[in-house]
Amino acid sequence: MPHTIELRVPPGQGKERIDLFLTHHIQNATRSKVQQAIRSGAVLVDGLPVRPSHQVSPGERIHVILSSPPPQEAEPEAIPLAIVYEDEALLVVNKPAGMVTHPGHGNRRGTLVNALLHHCRSLSSLNGPARPGIVHRLDKDTTGLMVVAKEDGAHARLARQFARRTIEREYWAVVWGSFRSPHGVIEAPLGRSRSDRKKIAVVQDGKHAVTQYDLVEEFPYLSLLRLRLRTGRTHQIRVHLAHIHHPVFGDPTYGGKRILYGPGTPSQRTEVQTMLATMPRQALHAKTLAFVHPHTNRRCAFDSPLPEDMAHLLALLRQHSTA
């Protein structure tokens, strides 16, 4: 069934071919597919068809008519789940590293949704057959707490709490570098990277995003932070921290996999390289989660211990700090 994407060229946009503009602004779009859509008349600028070479101008309204394939239903799989809480309306799970939240391109099996369907079979339908029960997501290699809705009414009420930013979420992360102040706020708009569509970047015309951080513990070259989200954008914490030159330790996408600060001696460098080898993902964990229960209207709060790999990393850091 076709659907339409509507875009408005933002103020200050420089001259750019429309095929490039749309490739930058439509998720998972390729230039060849965009050009094909333009030539077929599926792209209108201010109501009129254009050529791929059309130069966009600020204020133009662009309508893109897309033909979507029917969504694929996820299938149950017997995958172990770390369930923290469960009742008739919802459940809270502690997602491990390496698990994708829901099926998508290249990840049809082995996801959290596949595991959830095997566990309870009945999940909310508001997000369609490929994402039953999913109210919010965590990145594949981010661990921690997620709330899942079993029925549509609970899903809608939980989603409103996320939209109103009344859900309380706290993340812990090991990041590169030390901080002059133990507290801070990062406010920078986020959108798709123009150089790599798989990445998020700080962009002038991006969506408003705010991250608050507090220093928990400091080590040579690295720091342990507690972070709270005032908005919930894709990769928000990882991109914001990289933006202020403190990427999450071990993050292969946003610069955390290479040595950024110190070390001063060959032995210290070997220590840090050993720690990078033991942390094959970003050291980021969704530690706490609190919300108002959609049926009882009571506040529910949950806390999860740091995963084994992050706990081991911190143990190594403390050991080297006192040596």
mmCIF file of C-alpha atoms in Angstrom:
data_model
loop_
_atom_site.group_PDB
_atom_site.id
_atom_site.type_symbol
_atom_site.label_atom_id
_atom_site.label_comp_id
_atom_site.label_asym_id
_atom_site.label_seq_id
_atom_site.Cartn_x
_atom_site.Cartn_y
_atom_site.Cartn_z
ATOM 1 C CA MET A 1 0.000 0.000 0.000
ATOM 2 C CA PRO A 2 1.534 3.360 -0.999
ATOM 3 C CA HIS A 3 2.242 6.068 1.544
ATOM 4 C CA THR A 4 3.545 9.619 1.241
ATOM 5 C CA ILE A 5 6.543 11.309 2.808
ATOM 6 C CA GLU A 6 6.221 15.085 3.011
ATOM 7 C CA LEU A 7 9.310 17.271 3.350
ATOM 8 C CA ARG A 8 9.860 21.012 3.365
ATOM 9 C CA VAL A 9 13.228 22.366 2.326
ATOM 10 C CA PRO A 10 14.526 24.184 5.442
ATOM 11 C CA PRO A 11 15.568 27.859 5.549
ATOM 12 C CA GLY A 12 19.225 28.295 4.726
ATOM 13 C CA GLN A 13 19.403 25.175 2.573
ATOM 14 C CA GLY A 14 21.962 25.705 -0.157
ATOM 15 C CA LYS A 15 21.570 24.625 -3.765
ATOM 16 C CA GLU A 16 21.532 20.828 -3.992
ATOM 17 C CA ARG A 17 20.189 18.314 -6.488
ATOM 18 C CA ILE A 18 16.879 16.881 -5.341
ATOM 19 C CA ASP A 19 18.086 13.280 -5.709
ATOM 20 C CA LEU A 20 20.939 14.010 -3.281
ATOM 21 C CA PHE A 21 18.683 15.982 -0.939
ATOM 22 C CA LEU A 22 16.185 13.115 -0.673
ATOM 23 C CA THR A 23 18.923 10.521 -0.254
ATOM 24 C CA HIS A 24 20.163 12.509 2.751
ATOM 25 C CA HIS A 25 16.709 13.031 4.276
ATOM 26 C CA ILE A 26 14.917 9.697 3.774
ATOM 27 C CA GLN A 27 16.041 6.824 5.960
ATOM 28 C CA ASN A 28 17.524 3.828 4.106
ATOM 29 C CA ALA A 29 17.137 5.594 0.730
ATOM 30 C CA THR A 30 19.677 5.076 -2.032
ATOM 31 C CA ARG A 31 20.366 7.558 -4.797
ATOM 32 C CA SER A 32 19.420 5.075 -7.536
ATOM 33 C CA LYS A 33 16.034 4.349 -5.934
ATOM 34 C CA VAL A 34 15.374 8.066 -5.438
ATOM 35 C CA GLN A 35 16.218 8.788 -9.089
ATOM 36 C CA GLN A 36 13.909 5.985 -10.206
ATOM 37 C CA ALA A 37 11.086 7.427 -8.101
ATOM 38 C CA ILE A 38 11.657 10.911 -9.545
ATOM 39 C CA ARG A 39 11.614 9.644 -13.139
ATOM 40 C CA SER A 40 8.411 7.671 -12.496
ATOM 41 C CA GLY A 41 6.605 10.797 -11.293
ATOM 42 C CA ALA A 42 6.461 9.686 -7.664
ATOM 43 C CA VAL A 43 8.222 12.865 -6.486
ATOM 44 C CA LEU A 44 6.439 16.223 -6.672
ATOM 45 C CA VAL A 45 7.851 19.643 -5.782
ATOM 46 C CA ASP A 46 5.117 22.154 -4.959
ATOM 47 C CA GLY A 47 2.727 19.797 -6.745
ATOM 48 C CA LEU A 48 4.743 19.406 -9.956
ATOM 49 C CA PRO A 49 7.047 16.619 -11.233
ATOM 50 C CA VAL A 50 10.748 17.446 -11.563
ATOM 51 C CA ARG A 51 13.961 15.936 -12.894
ATOM 52 C CA PRO A 52 16.678 14.386 -10.690
ATOM 53 C CA SER A 53 18.859 17.426 -11.445
ATOM 54 C CA HIS A 54 16.305 19.873 -9.984
ATOM 55 C CA GLN A 55 18.002 22.218 -7.479
ATOM 56 C CA VAL A 56 16.018 22.458 -4.250
ATOM 57 C CA SER A 57 15.296 25.857 -2.730
ATOM 58 C CA PRO A 58 14.249 26.871 0.814
ATOM 59 C CA GLY A 59 10.495 26.637 1.384
ATOM 60 C CA GLU A 60 9.758 24.107 -1.372
ATOM 61 C CA ARG A 61 7.340 21.335 -0.394
ATOM 62 C CA ILE A 62 8.335 17.867 -1.575
ATOM 63 C CA HIS A 63 5.922 14.922 -1.722
ATOM 64 C CA VAL A 64 7.392 11.444 -2.191
ATOM 65 C CA ILE A 65 4.950 8.606 -2.915
ATOM 66 C CA LEU A 66 6.381 5.291 -1.749
ATOM 67 C CA SER A 67 5.111 1.800 -2.381
ATOM 68 C CA SER A 68 5.631 -0.246 0.761
ATOM 69 C CA PRO A 69 5.906 -4.025 0.798
ATOM 70 C CA PRO A 70 3.542 -5.792 3.208
ATOM 71 C CA PRO A 71 5.096 -6.049 6.671
ATOM 72 C CA GLN A 72 6.440 -9.440 7.659
ATOM 73 C CA GLU A 73 5.129 -11.006 10.820
ATOM 74 C CA ALA A 74 7.692 -11.974 13.420
ATOM 75 C CA GLU A 75 7.775 -15.614 14.457
ATOM 76 C CA PRO A 76 8.216 -17.015 17.984
ATOM 77 C CA GLU A 77 11.639 -18.377 18.916
ATOM 78 C CA ALA A 78 12.741 -20.154 22.076
ATOM 79 C CA ILE A 79 15.321 -17.582 23.169
ATOM 80 C CA PRO A 80 16.015 -17.075 26.907
ATOM 81 C CA LEU A 81 14.771 -13.799 28.373
ATOM 82 C CA ALA A 82 15.885 -11.975 31.525
ATOM 83 C CA ILE A 83 12.458 -10.894 32.803
ATOM 84 C CA VAL A 84 12.612 -8.392 35.655
ATOM 85 C CA TYR A 85 8.842 -7.934 36.095
ATOM 86 C CA GLU A 86 5.653 -9.195 34.451
ATOM 87 C CA ASP A 87 1.890 -8.846 34.869
ATOM 88 C CA GLU A 88 -1.181 -8.978 32.619
ATOM 89 C CA ALA A 89 -0.468 -5.580 31.020
ATOM 90 C CA LEU A 90 3.288 -5.418 30.508
ATOM 91 C CA LEU A 91 6.680 -6.863 31.226
ATOM 92 C CA VAL A 92 10.121 -5.403 31.877
ATOM 93 C CA VAL A 93 13.123 -7.200 30.398
ATOM 94 C CA ASN A 94 16.866 -6.785 30.741
ATOM 95 C CA LYS A 95 18.121 -6.900 27.139
ATOM 96 C CA PRO A 96 21.561 -8.441 26.564
ATOM 97 C CA ALA A 97 24.239 -7.119 24.228
ATOM 98 C CA GLY A 98 24.041 -8.386 20.659
ATOM 99 C CA MET A 99 20.245 -8.681 20.567
ATOM 100 C CA VAL A 100 18.305 -6.529 18.066
ATOM 101 C CA THR A 101 15.016 -5.193 19.443
ATOM 102 C CA HIS A 102 12.737 -6.176 16.551
ATOM 103 C CA PRO A 103 12.994 -7.813 13.103
ATOM 104 C CA GLY A 104 14.194 -5.668 10.238
ATOM 105 C CA HIS A 105 16.383 -5.783 7.167
ATOM 106 C CA GLY A 106 19.093 -8.358 7.796
ATOM 107 C CA ASN A 107 17.726 -9.289 11.237
ATOM 108 C CA ARG A 108 14.636 -11.445 10.779
ATOM 109 C CA ARG A 109 15.417 -13.888 13.575
ATOM 110 C CA GLY A 110 17.020 -13.867 16.999
ATOM 111 C CA THR A 111 15.473 -10.551 18.047
ATOM 112 C CA LEU A 112 13.840 -9.552 21.317
ATOM 113 C CA VAL A 113 10.438 -9.678 19.605
ATOM 114 C CA ASN A 114 11.000 -13.270 18.485
ATOM 115 C CA ALA A 115 11.819 -14.197 22.079
ATOM 116 C CA LEU A 116 8.824 -12.277 23.477
ATOM 117 C CA LEU A 117 6.371 -13.990 21.123
ATOM 118 C CA HIS A 118 7.557 -17.388 22.305
ATOM 119 C CA HIS A 119 7.293 -16.323 25.945
ATOM 120 C CA CYS A 120 3.802 -14.818 26.062
ATOM 121 C CA ARG A 121 2.264 -14.971 22.552
ATOM 122 C CA SER A 122 0.003 -11.994 23.352
ATOM 123 C CA LEU A 123 1.567 -8.593 22.684
ATOM 124 C CA SER A 124 0.152 -5.199 21.708
ATOM 125 C CA SER A 125 -0.501 -4.647 18.007
ATOM 126 C CA LEU A 126 -0.097 -0.857 17.803
ATOM 127 C CA ASN A 127 3.288 -1.056 16.049
ATOM 128 C CA GLY A 128 2.259 -3.696 13.529
ATOM 129 C CA PRO A 129 3.126 -7.378 13.098
ATOM 130 C CA ALA A 130 6.906 -6.865 12.921
ATOM 131 C CA ARG A 131 7.146 -4.919 16.203
ATOM 132 C CA PRO A 132 4.454 -6.287 18.563
ATOM 133 C CA GLY A 133 4.694 -4.917 22.085
ATOM 134 C CA ILE A 134 7.630 -2.623 21.387
ATOM 135 C CA VAL A 135 7.153 0.755 23.081
ATOM 136 C CA HIS A 136 10.800 1.903 22.831
ATOM 137 C CA ARG A 137 14.109 0.468 21.661
ATOM 138 C CA LEU A 138 17.702 -0.047 22.678
ATOM 139 C CA ASP A 139 20.584 -0.323 20.220
ATOM 140 C CA LYS A 140 21.730 -3.854 19.419
ATOM 141 C CA ASP A 141 24.857 -3.615 21.589
ATOM 142 C CA THR A 142 23.374 -1.498 24.373
ATOM 143 C CA THR A 143 22.246 -3.529 27.374
ATOM 144 C CA GLY A 144 19.552 -2.827 29.919
ATOM 145 C CA LEU A 145 15.936 -2.352 30.839
ATOM 146 C CA MET A 146 13.014 -2.130 28.420
ATOM 147 C CA VAL A 147 9.264 -2.082 29.058
ATOM 148 C CA VAL A 148 7.095 -4.123 26.681
ATOM 149 C CA ALA A 149 3.293 -3.815 26.328
ATOM 150 C CA LYS A 150 1.074 -6.894 26.241
ATOM 151 C CA GLU A 151 -2.102 -5.110 25.143
ATOM 152 C CA ASP A 152 -2.992 -2.022 23.128
ATOM 153 C CA GLY A 153 -4.395 0.100 25.961
ATOM 154 C CA ALA A 154 -1.267 -0.296 28.078
ATOM 155 C CA HIS A 155 0.898 0.409 25.013
ATOM 156 C CA ALA A 156 -0.930 3.665 24.259
ATOM 157 C CA ARG A 157 -0.640 4.921 27.835
ATOM 158 C CA LEU A 158 3.041 4.016 28.060
ATOM 159 C CA ALA A 159 3.701 5.679 24.683
ATOM 160 C CA ARG A 160 2.084 8.890 25.965
ATOM 161 C CA GLN A 161 4.471 8.875 28.925
ATOM 162 C CA PHE A 162 7.432 8.595 26.554
ATOM 163 C CA ALA A 163 6.008 11.407 24.392
ATOM 164 C CA ARG A 164 5.522 13.628 27.453
ATOM 165 C CA ARG A 165 9.020 12.706 28.713
ATOM 166 C CA THR A 166 7.727 11.540 32.091
ATOM 167 C CA ILE A 167 9.401 8.141 31.764
ATOM 168 C CA GLU A 168 12.498 8.098 33.970
ATOM 169 C CA ARG A 169 15.544 6.454 32.377
ATOM 170 C CA GLU A 170 19.104 6.391 33.625
ATOM 171 C CA TYR A 171 22.052 5.058 31.644
ATOM 172 C CA TRP A 172 25.574 4.308 32.811
ATOM 173 C CA ALA A 173 28.502 4.581 30.425
ATOM 174 C CA VAL A 174 32.276 4.372 30.480
ATOM 175 C CA VAL A 175 33.595 7.161 28.253
ATOM 176 C CA TRP A 176 36.951 8.498 27.100
ATOM 177 C CA GLY A 177 38.591 11.393 28.920
ATOM 178 C CA SER A 178 38.062 13.369 32.126
ATOM 179 C CA PHE A 179 35.619 16.193 32.822
ATOM 180 C CA ARG A 180 36.256 19.673 34.196
ATOM 181 C CA SER A 181 32.805 19.720 35.799
ATOM 182 C CA PRO A 182 31.084 16.730 37.427
ATOM 183 C CA HIS A 183 27.745 17.743 35.888
ATOM 184 C CA GLY A 184 26.707 18.912 32.457
ATOM 185 C CA VAL A 185 24.053 19.116 29.768
ATOM 186 C CA ILE A 186 24.596 18.387 26.077
ATOM 187 C CA GLU A 187 22.102 20.115 23.788
ATOM 188 C CA ALA A 188 22.643 19.530 20.068
ATOM 189 C CA PRO A 189 20.174 18.662 17.249
ATOM 190 C CA LEU A 190 20.455 15.187 15.730
ATOM 191 C CA GLY A 191 19.723 13.815 12.268
ATOM 192 C CA ARG A 192 21.011 11.381 9.660
ATOM 193 C CA SER A 193 24.657 11.871 8.761
ATOM 194 C CA ARG A 194 25.109 13.259 5.257
ATOM 195 C CA SER A 195 28.291 11.244 4.780
ATOM 196 C CA ASP A 196 26.969 7.909 6.084
ATOM 197 C CA ARG A 197 23.226 7.201 6.177
ATOM 198 C CA LYS A 198 23.705 4.453 8.758
ATOM 199 C CA LYS A 199 24.997 6.990 11.278
ATOM 200 C CA ILE A 200 23.412 9.798 13.259
ATOM 201 C CA ALA A 201 25.187 13.140 13.533
ATOM 202 C CA VAL A 202 24.793 16.598 15.025
ATOM 203 C CA VAL A 203 23.198 18.560 12.173
ATOM 204 C CA GLN A 204 21.883 22.101 12.025
ATOM 205 C CA ASP A 205 18.386 21.117 10.879
ATOM 206 C CA GLY A 206 18.156 18.004 13.088
ATOM 207 C CA LYS A 207 15.687 17.157 15.828
ATOM 208 C CA HIS A 208 16.011 18.788 19.254
ATOM 209 C CA ALA A 209 18.015 16.540 21.600
ATOM 210 C CA VAL A 210 19.196 17.028 25.194
ATOM 211 C CA THR A 211 21.314 14.710 27.358
ATOM 212 C CA GLN A 212 22.223 15.325 31.006
ATOM 213 C CA TYR A 213 25.271 13.708 32.575
ATOM 214 C CA ASP A 214 26.825 13.327 36.044
ATOM 215 C CA LEU A 215 30.284 12.014 36.842
ATOM 216 C CA VAL A 216 30.173 8.843 38.965
ATOM 217 C CA GLU A 217 33.829 7.801 39.013
ATOM 218 C CA GLU A 218 37.035 8.981 37.338
ATOM 219 C CA PHE A 219 40.019 6.954 36.139
ATOM 220 C CA PRO A 220 43.134 7.758 34.113
ATOM 221 C CA TYR A 221 41.935 8.427 30.542
ATOM 222 C CA LEU A 222 38.359 7.238 31.247
ATOM 223 C CA SER A 223 35.270 8.227 33.255
ATOM 224 C CA LEU A 224 32.106 6.498 34.456
ATOM 225 C CA LEU A 225 29.018 8.636 33.799
ATOM 226 C CA ARG A 226 25.373 8.524 34.804
ATOM 227 C CA LEU A 227 23.190 9.906 31.990
ATOM 228 C CA ARG A 228 19.560 10.950 31.717
ATOM 229 C CA LEU A 229 17.677 11.596 28.496
ATOM 230 C CA ARG A 230 15.461 14.642 28.190
ATOM 231 C CA THR A 231 14.643 13.530 24.632
ATOM 232 C CA GLY A 232 14.783 10.104 23.031
ATOM 233 C CA ARG A 233 16.570 10.226 19.673
ATOM 234 C CA THR A 234 18.296 7.383 17.842
ATOM 235 C CA HIS A 235 21.877 6.873 19.141
ATOM 236 C CA GLN A 236 21.423 10.063 21.207
ATOM 237 C CA ILE A 237 23.834 9.324 24.061
ATOM 238 C CA ARG A 238 26.523 7.874 21.798
ATOM 239 C CA VAL A 239 26.433 10.779 19.327
ATOM 240 C CA HIS A 240 26.187 13.501 21.970
ATOM 241 C CA LEU A 241 29.176 12.138 23.887
ATOM 242 C CA ALA A 242 31.221 11.792 20.694
ATOM 243 C CA HIS A 243 30.231 15.378 19.828
ATOM 244 C CA ILE A 244 31.854 16.701 23.024
ATOM 245 C CA HIS A 245 34.942 14.520 22.389
ATOM 246 C CA HIS A 246 34.106 11.913 25.042
ATOM 247 C CA PRO A 247 32.873 8.935 22.985
ATOM 248 C CA VAL A 248 31.599 5.825 24.736
ATOM 249 C CA PHE A 249 34.453 3.390 25.353
ATOM 250 C CA GLY A 250 34.436 0.558 22.823
ATOM 251 C CA ASP A 251 31.872 2.184 20.505
ATOM 252 C CA PRO A 252 32.980 1.090 17.001
ATOM 253 C CA THR A 253 30.591 3.469 15.205
ATOM 254 C CA TYR A 254 31.274 6.777 16.939
ATOM 255 C CA GLY A 255 34.994 6.726 17.647
ATOM 256 C CA GLY A 256 35.188 4.867 20.942
ATOM 257 C CA LYS A 257 37.189 1.906 19.686
ATOM 258 C CA ARG A 258 40.495 3.770 19.320
ATOM 259 C CA ILE A 259 42.720 5.225 22.012
ATOM 260 C CA LEU A 260 41.885 8.921 22.352
ATOM 261 C CA TYR A 261 43.530 10.081 25.601
ATOM 262 C CA GLY A 262 46.946 9.052 26.984
ATOM 263 C CA PRO A 263 48.373 6.598 27.802
ATOM 264 C CA GLY A 264 51.769 7.880 28.831
ATOM 265 C CA THR A 265 53.856 4.710 28.858
ATOM 266 C CA PRO A 266 53.999 1.528 26.732
ATOM 267 C CA SER A 267 52.714 -0.542 29.666
ATOM 268 C CA GLN A 268 49.736 1.800 30.133
ATOM 269 C CA ARG A 269 48.996 1.618 26.421
ATOM 270 C CA THR A 270 49.026 -2.174 26.627
ATOM 271 C CA GLU A 271 46.603 -2.000 29.558
ATOM 272 C CA VAL A 272 44.165 0.152 27.604
ATOM 273 C CA GLN A 273 44.426 -2.074 24.516
ATOM 274 C CA THR A 274 43.637 -5.062 26.725
ATOM 275 C CA MET A 275 40.558 -3.291 28.062
ATOM 276 C CA LEU A 276 39.407 -2.463 24.525
ATOM 277 C CA ALA A 277 39.813 -6.117 23.594
ATOM 278 C CA THR A 278 37.654 -7.182 26.550
ATOM 279 C CA MET A 279 34.915 -4.668 25.635
ATOM 280 C CA PRO A 280 33.860 -5.503 22.057
ATOM 281 C CA ARG A 281 30.879 -3.130 22.159
ATOM 282 C CA GLN A 282 29.961 0.300 23.481
ATOM 283 C CA ALA A 283 30.136 0.377 27.306
ATOM 284 C CA LEU A 284 26.566 1.651 27.672
ATOM 285 C CA HIS A 285 23.855 0.196 29.915
ATOM 286 C CA ALA A 286 20.227 1.280 30.500
ATOM 287 C CA LYS A 287 20.414 0.818 34.270
ATOM 288 C CA THR A 288 17.150 2.186 35.647
ATOM 289 C CA LEU A 289 13.615 2.586 34.353
ATOM 290 C CA ALA A 290 10.567 4.120 36.054
ATOM 291 C CA PHE A 291 7.040 4.810 34.807
ATOM 292 C CA VAL A 292 3.414 5.027 35.932
ATOM 293 C CA HIS A 293 1.711 1.667 35.524
ATOM 294 C CA PRO A 294 -1.012 2.018 32.852
ATOM 295 C CA HIS A 295 -3.557 0.013 34.885
ATOM 296 C CA THR A 296 -2.842 0.823 38.536
ATOM 297 C CA ASN A 297 -1.511 4.395 38.089
ATOM 298 C CA ARG A 298 1.222 3.533 40.577
ATOM 299 C CA ARG A 299 4.875 4.402 39.995
ATOM 300 C CA CYS A 300 6.988 1.385 39.054
ATOM 301 C CA ALA A 301 10.772 1.628 39.344
ATOM 302 C CA PHE A 302 13.389 -0.931 38.327
ATOM 303 C CA ASP A 303 17.166 -1.143 38.566
ATOM 304 C CA SER A 304 19.506 -3.583 36.839
ATOM 305 C CA PRO A 305 23.103 -4.474 37.702
ATOM 306 C CA LEU A 306 25.842 -3.655 35.249
ATOM 307 C CA PRO A 307 26.407 -6.462 32.726
ATOM 308 C CA GLU A 308 29.395 -8.744 33.181
ATOM 309 C CA ASP A 309 31.566 -7.092 30.514
ATOM 310 C CA MET A 310 31.115 -3.577 31.936
ATOM 311 C CA ALA A 311 31.645 -4.803 35.502
ATOM 312 C CA HIS A 312 34.864 -6.506 34.401
ATOM 313 C CA LEU A 313 36.021 -3.338 32.631
ATOM 314 C CA LEU A 314 35.427 -1.255 35.767
ATOM 315 C CA ALA A 315 37.265 -3.836 37.875
ATOM 316 C CA LEU A 316 40.282 -3.536 35.568
ATOM 317 C CA LEU A 317 40.134 0.254 35.716
ATOM 318 C CA ARG A 318 40.032 0.263 39.510
ATOM 319 C CA GLN A 319 42.851 -2.245 39.668
ATOM 320 C CA HIS A 320 45.086 -0.154 37.383
ATOM 321 C CA SER A 321 44.160 3.060 39.222
ATOM 322 C CA THR A 322 45.403 1.709 42.553
ATOM 323 C CA ALA A 323 48.461 -0.098 41.199
#
